[in-house]
Coordinates of C-alpha atoms in Angstrom, one line a residue:
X1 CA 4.2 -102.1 -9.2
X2 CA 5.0 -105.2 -7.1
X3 CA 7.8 -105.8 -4.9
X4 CA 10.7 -108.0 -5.2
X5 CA 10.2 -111.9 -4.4
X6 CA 12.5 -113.4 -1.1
X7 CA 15.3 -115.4 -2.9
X8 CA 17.3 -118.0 -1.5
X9 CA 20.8 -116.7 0.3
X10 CA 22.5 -118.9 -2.3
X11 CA 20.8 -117.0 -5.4
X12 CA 21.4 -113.8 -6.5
X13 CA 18.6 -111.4 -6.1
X14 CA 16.6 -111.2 -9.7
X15 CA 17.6 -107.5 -10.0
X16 CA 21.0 -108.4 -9.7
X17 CA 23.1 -107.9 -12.6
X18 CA 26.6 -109.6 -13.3
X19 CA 28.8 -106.3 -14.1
X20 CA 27.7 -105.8 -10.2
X21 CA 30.7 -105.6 -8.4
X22 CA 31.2 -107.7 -4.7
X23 CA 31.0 -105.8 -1.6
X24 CA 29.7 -102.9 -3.3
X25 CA 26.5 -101.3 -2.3
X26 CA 23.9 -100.8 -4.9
X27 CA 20.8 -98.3 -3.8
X28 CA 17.6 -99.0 -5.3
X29 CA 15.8 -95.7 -5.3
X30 CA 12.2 -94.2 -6.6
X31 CA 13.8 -92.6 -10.2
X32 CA 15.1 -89.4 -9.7
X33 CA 13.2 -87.7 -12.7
X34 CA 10.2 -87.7 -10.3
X35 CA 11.4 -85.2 -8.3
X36 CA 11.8 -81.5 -9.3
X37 CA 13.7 -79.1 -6.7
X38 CA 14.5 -82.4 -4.7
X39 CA 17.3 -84.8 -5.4
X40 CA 14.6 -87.6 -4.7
X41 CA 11.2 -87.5 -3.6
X42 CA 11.9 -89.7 -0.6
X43 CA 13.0 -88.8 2.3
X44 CA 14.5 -92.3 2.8
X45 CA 16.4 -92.3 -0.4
X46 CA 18.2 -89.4 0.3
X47 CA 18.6 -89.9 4.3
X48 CA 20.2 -93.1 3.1
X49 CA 22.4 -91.7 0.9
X50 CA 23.7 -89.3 2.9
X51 CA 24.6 -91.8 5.4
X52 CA 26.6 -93.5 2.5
X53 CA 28.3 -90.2 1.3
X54 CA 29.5 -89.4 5.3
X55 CA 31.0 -93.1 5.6
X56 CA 32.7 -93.4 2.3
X57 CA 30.8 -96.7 1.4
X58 CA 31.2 -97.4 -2.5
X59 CA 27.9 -97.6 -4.0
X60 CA 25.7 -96.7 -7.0
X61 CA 22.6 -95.1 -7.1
X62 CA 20.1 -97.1 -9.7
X63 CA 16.8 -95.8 -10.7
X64 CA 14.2 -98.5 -9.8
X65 CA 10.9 -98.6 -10.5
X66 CA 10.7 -101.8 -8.1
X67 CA 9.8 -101.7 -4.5
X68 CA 11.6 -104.4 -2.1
X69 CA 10.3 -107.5 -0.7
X70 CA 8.5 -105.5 2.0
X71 CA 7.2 -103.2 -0.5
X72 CA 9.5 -100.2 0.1
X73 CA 11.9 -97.8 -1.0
X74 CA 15.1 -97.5 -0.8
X75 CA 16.7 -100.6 -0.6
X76 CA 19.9 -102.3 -1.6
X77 CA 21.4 -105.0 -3.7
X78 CA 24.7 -106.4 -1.8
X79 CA 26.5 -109.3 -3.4
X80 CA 23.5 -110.7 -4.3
X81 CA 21.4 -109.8 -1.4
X82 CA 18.4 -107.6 -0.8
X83 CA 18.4 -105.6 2.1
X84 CA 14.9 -103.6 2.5
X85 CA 14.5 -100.3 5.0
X86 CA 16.8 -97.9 5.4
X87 CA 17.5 -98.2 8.9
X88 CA 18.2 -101.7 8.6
X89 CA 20.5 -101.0 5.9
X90 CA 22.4 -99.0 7.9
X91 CA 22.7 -101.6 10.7
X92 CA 23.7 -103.9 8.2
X93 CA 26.1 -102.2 6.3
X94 CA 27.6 -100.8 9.8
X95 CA 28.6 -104.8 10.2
X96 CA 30.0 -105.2 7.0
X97 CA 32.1 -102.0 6.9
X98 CA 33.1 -101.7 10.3
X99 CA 31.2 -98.3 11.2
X100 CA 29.2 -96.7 14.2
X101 CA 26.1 -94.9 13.2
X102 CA 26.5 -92.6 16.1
X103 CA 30.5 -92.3 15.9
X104 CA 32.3 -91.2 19.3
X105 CA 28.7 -90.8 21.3
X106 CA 28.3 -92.3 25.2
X107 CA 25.0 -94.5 25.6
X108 CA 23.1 -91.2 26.9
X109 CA 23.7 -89.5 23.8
X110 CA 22.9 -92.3 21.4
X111 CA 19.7 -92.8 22.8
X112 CA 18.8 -89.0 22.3
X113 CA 20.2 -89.3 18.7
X114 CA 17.9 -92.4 18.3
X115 CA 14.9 -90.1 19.8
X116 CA 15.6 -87.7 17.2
X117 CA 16.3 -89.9 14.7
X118 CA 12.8 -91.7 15.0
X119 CA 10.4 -88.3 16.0
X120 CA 11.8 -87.1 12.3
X121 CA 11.2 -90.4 10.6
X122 CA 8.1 -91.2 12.3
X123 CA 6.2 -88.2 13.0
X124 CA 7.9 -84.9 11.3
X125 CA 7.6 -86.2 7.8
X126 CA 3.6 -87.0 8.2
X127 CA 2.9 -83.0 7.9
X128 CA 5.1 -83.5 4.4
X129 CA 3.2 -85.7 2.8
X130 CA 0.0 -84.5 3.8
X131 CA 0.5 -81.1 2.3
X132 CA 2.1 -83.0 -0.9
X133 CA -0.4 -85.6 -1.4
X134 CA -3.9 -85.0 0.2
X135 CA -4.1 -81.3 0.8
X136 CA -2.5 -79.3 -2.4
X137 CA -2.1 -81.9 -5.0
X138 CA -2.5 -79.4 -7.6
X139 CA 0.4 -77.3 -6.4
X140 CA 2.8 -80.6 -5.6
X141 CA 2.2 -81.4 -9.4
X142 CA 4.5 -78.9 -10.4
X143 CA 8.0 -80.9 -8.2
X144 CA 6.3 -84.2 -9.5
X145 CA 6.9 -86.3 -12.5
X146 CA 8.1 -83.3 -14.6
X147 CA 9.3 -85.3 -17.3
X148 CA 5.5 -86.3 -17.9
X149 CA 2.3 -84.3 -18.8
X150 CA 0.6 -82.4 -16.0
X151 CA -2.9 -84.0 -16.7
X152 CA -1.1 -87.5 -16.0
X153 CA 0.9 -85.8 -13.0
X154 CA -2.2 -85.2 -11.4
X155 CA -3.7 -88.6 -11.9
X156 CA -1.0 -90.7 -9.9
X157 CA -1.5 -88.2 -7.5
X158 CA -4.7 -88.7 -7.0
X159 CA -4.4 -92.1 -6.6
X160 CA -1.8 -91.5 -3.6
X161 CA -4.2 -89.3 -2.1
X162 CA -6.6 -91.6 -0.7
X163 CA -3.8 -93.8 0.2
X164 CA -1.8 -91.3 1.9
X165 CA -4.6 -90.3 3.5
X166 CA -6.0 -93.4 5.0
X167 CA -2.3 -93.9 6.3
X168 CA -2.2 -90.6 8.1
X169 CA -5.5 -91.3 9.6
X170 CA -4.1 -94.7 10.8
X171 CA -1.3 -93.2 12.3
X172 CA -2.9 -90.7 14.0
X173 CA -2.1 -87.1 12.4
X174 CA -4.0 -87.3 10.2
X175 CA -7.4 -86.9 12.1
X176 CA -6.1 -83.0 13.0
X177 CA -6.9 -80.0 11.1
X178 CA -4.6 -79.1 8.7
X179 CA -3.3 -76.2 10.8
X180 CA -2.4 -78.3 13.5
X181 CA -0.4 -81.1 11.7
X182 CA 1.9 -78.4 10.1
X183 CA 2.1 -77.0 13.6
X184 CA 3.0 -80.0 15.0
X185 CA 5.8 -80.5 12.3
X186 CA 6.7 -76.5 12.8
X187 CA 6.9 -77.8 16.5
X188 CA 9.4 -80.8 15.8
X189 CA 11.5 -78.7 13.6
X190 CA 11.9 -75.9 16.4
X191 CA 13.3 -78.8 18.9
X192 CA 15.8 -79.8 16.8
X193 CA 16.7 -75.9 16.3
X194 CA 16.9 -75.5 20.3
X195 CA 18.9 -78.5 20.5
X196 CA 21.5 -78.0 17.3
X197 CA 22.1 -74.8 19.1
X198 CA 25.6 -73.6 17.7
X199 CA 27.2 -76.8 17.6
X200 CA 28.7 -78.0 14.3
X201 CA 26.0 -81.5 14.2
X202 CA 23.0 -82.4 15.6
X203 CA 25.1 -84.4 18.6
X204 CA 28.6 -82.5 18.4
X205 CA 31.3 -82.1 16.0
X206 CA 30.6 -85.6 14.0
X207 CA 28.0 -86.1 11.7
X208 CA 25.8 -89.5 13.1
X209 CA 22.6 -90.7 11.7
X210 CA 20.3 -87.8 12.7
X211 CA 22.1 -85.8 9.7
X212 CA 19.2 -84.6 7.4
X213 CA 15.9 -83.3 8.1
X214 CA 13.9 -82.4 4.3
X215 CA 11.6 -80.0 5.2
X216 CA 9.5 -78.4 2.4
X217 CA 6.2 -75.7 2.1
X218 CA 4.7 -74.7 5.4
X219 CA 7.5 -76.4 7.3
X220 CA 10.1 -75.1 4.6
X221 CA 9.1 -71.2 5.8
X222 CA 9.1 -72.1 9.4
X223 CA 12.4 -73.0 8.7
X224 CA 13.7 -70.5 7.0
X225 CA 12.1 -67.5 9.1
X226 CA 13.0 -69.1 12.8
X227 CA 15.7 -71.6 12.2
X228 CA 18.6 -70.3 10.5
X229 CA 20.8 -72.2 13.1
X230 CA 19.2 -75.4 11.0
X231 CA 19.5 -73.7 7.0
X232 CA 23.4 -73.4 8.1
X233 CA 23.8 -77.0 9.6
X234 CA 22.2 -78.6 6.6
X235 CA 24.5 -76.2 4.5
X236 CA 27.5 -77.8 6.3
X237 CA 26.5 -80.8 5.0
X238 CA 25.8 -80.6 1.5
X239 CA 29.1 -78.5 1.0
X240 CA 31.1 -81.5 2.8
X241 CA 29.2 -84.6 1.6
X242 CA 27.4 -83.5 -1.5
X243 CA 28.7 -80.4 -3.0
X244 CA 26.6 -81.2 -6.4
X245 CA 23.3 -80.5 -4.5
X246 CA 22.9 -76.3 -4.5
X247 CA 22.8 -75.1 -1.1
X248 CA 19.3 -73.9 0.7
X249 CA 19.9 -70.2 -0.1
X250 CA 19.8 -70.9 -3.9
X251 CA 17.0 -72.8 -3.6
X252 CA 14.8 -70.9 -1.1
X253 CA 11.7 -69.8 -3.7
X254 CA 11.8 -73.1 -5.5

């Protein structure tokens, strides 16, 4: 699949369509039917539209089997405009709408929100896909593709193993025994438990960008059996920004 050519600023994007609606945000996800027990099986995609739910933003999710410009997903269309990464999106959109990412927080506490923000986006996901897509294939086949035959499930996903792979190695967690990068994500998951403590949010009584955390398998258990502080704070959210997703407790064997 390739990604989406750079376009002048005075030409619509390609994907842009013209019952698109001005300053209107249009996300660009990985289609949803891949994902079984998961609203989307990116991380990104549904970080992002989180973030969009909590601010109010008017936008439309649209199934994409397109990557951006810089070969990624999410991204957006806005009045023509690509907009690639999600955190960039946020920093854009926070111009255009008016809105601080870490609403009512003093430079100390933004810069531990941003600490948190990137150990989860940069470390704690790494143990996720490795158990998805290198590891236990076979078992990720059943949340993958549904919609196609398991024989063909297990195909793509060997193709993303080696890839995944080699990108874990690069980054670094992937040259540890599997025991130890699940620790280390076990490990990331119990800091943010220590620091959500009772409070309402990750930093207080507003929801900021450090809002979701998807956690799954060996993580998933740590979760549920040492962080219930965490299964009630993600709880919070889903019943006050998207009541449509079942919360964790109805979902716990999946």
């Amino acid at each position: 699949m390739s990604g989406a050519e750079d376009t002048s600023p005075n030409e619509p994007h390609p994907q842009w369509k013209p019952e698109y609606k001005r300053d209107h945000v249009y996300l660009h996800v990985i289609p949803r039917d891949r994902a079984k027990g998961a609203l989307n099986i990116s991380p990104f995609a549904i970080k992002l539209e989180f973030w969009l739910r909590i601010n109010k933003i008017p936008f439309e999710t649209i199934d994409s089997e397109q990557f951006s410009s810089k070969k990624q997903s999410p991204f957006i269309l806005f009045n023509g405009e690509e907009i690639p990464d999600s955190n960039f999106i946020v920093e854009f959109l926070c111009k255009k709408f008016k809105k601080d990412p870490y609403p009512g927080l003093g430079p100390i506490e933004r810069a531990t929100s941003r600490a948190f923000l990137k150990m989860t986006e940069e470390n704690m996901t790494w143990p996720i896909f490795v158990y998805r897509y290198v590891e236990h294939t076979d078992e990720y086949a059943d949340y993958f593709f549904p919609t196609v035959p398991r024989e063909q499930r297990l195909k793509i996903l060997e193709t993303l193993t080696d890839w995944v792979g080699k990108r874990a190695y690069g980054h670094g967690i992937g040259r540890h025994a599997s025991a130890d990068i699940q620790k280390i994500g076990c490990d990331d998951i119990q800091a943010i438990s220590d620091y959500l403590a009772d409070k309402n949010f990750i930093m207080g009584d507003t929801p900021s960008l450090v809002a979701y955390v998807p956690m799954k398998y060996p993580m998933r258990i740590y979760l549920f059996d040492k962080c219930p502080n965490i299964i009630r704070f993600l709880n919070r959210m889903r019943d006050n920004y998207w009541p449509e997703w079942p919360r964790l407790e109805e979902s716990k064997t999946e």
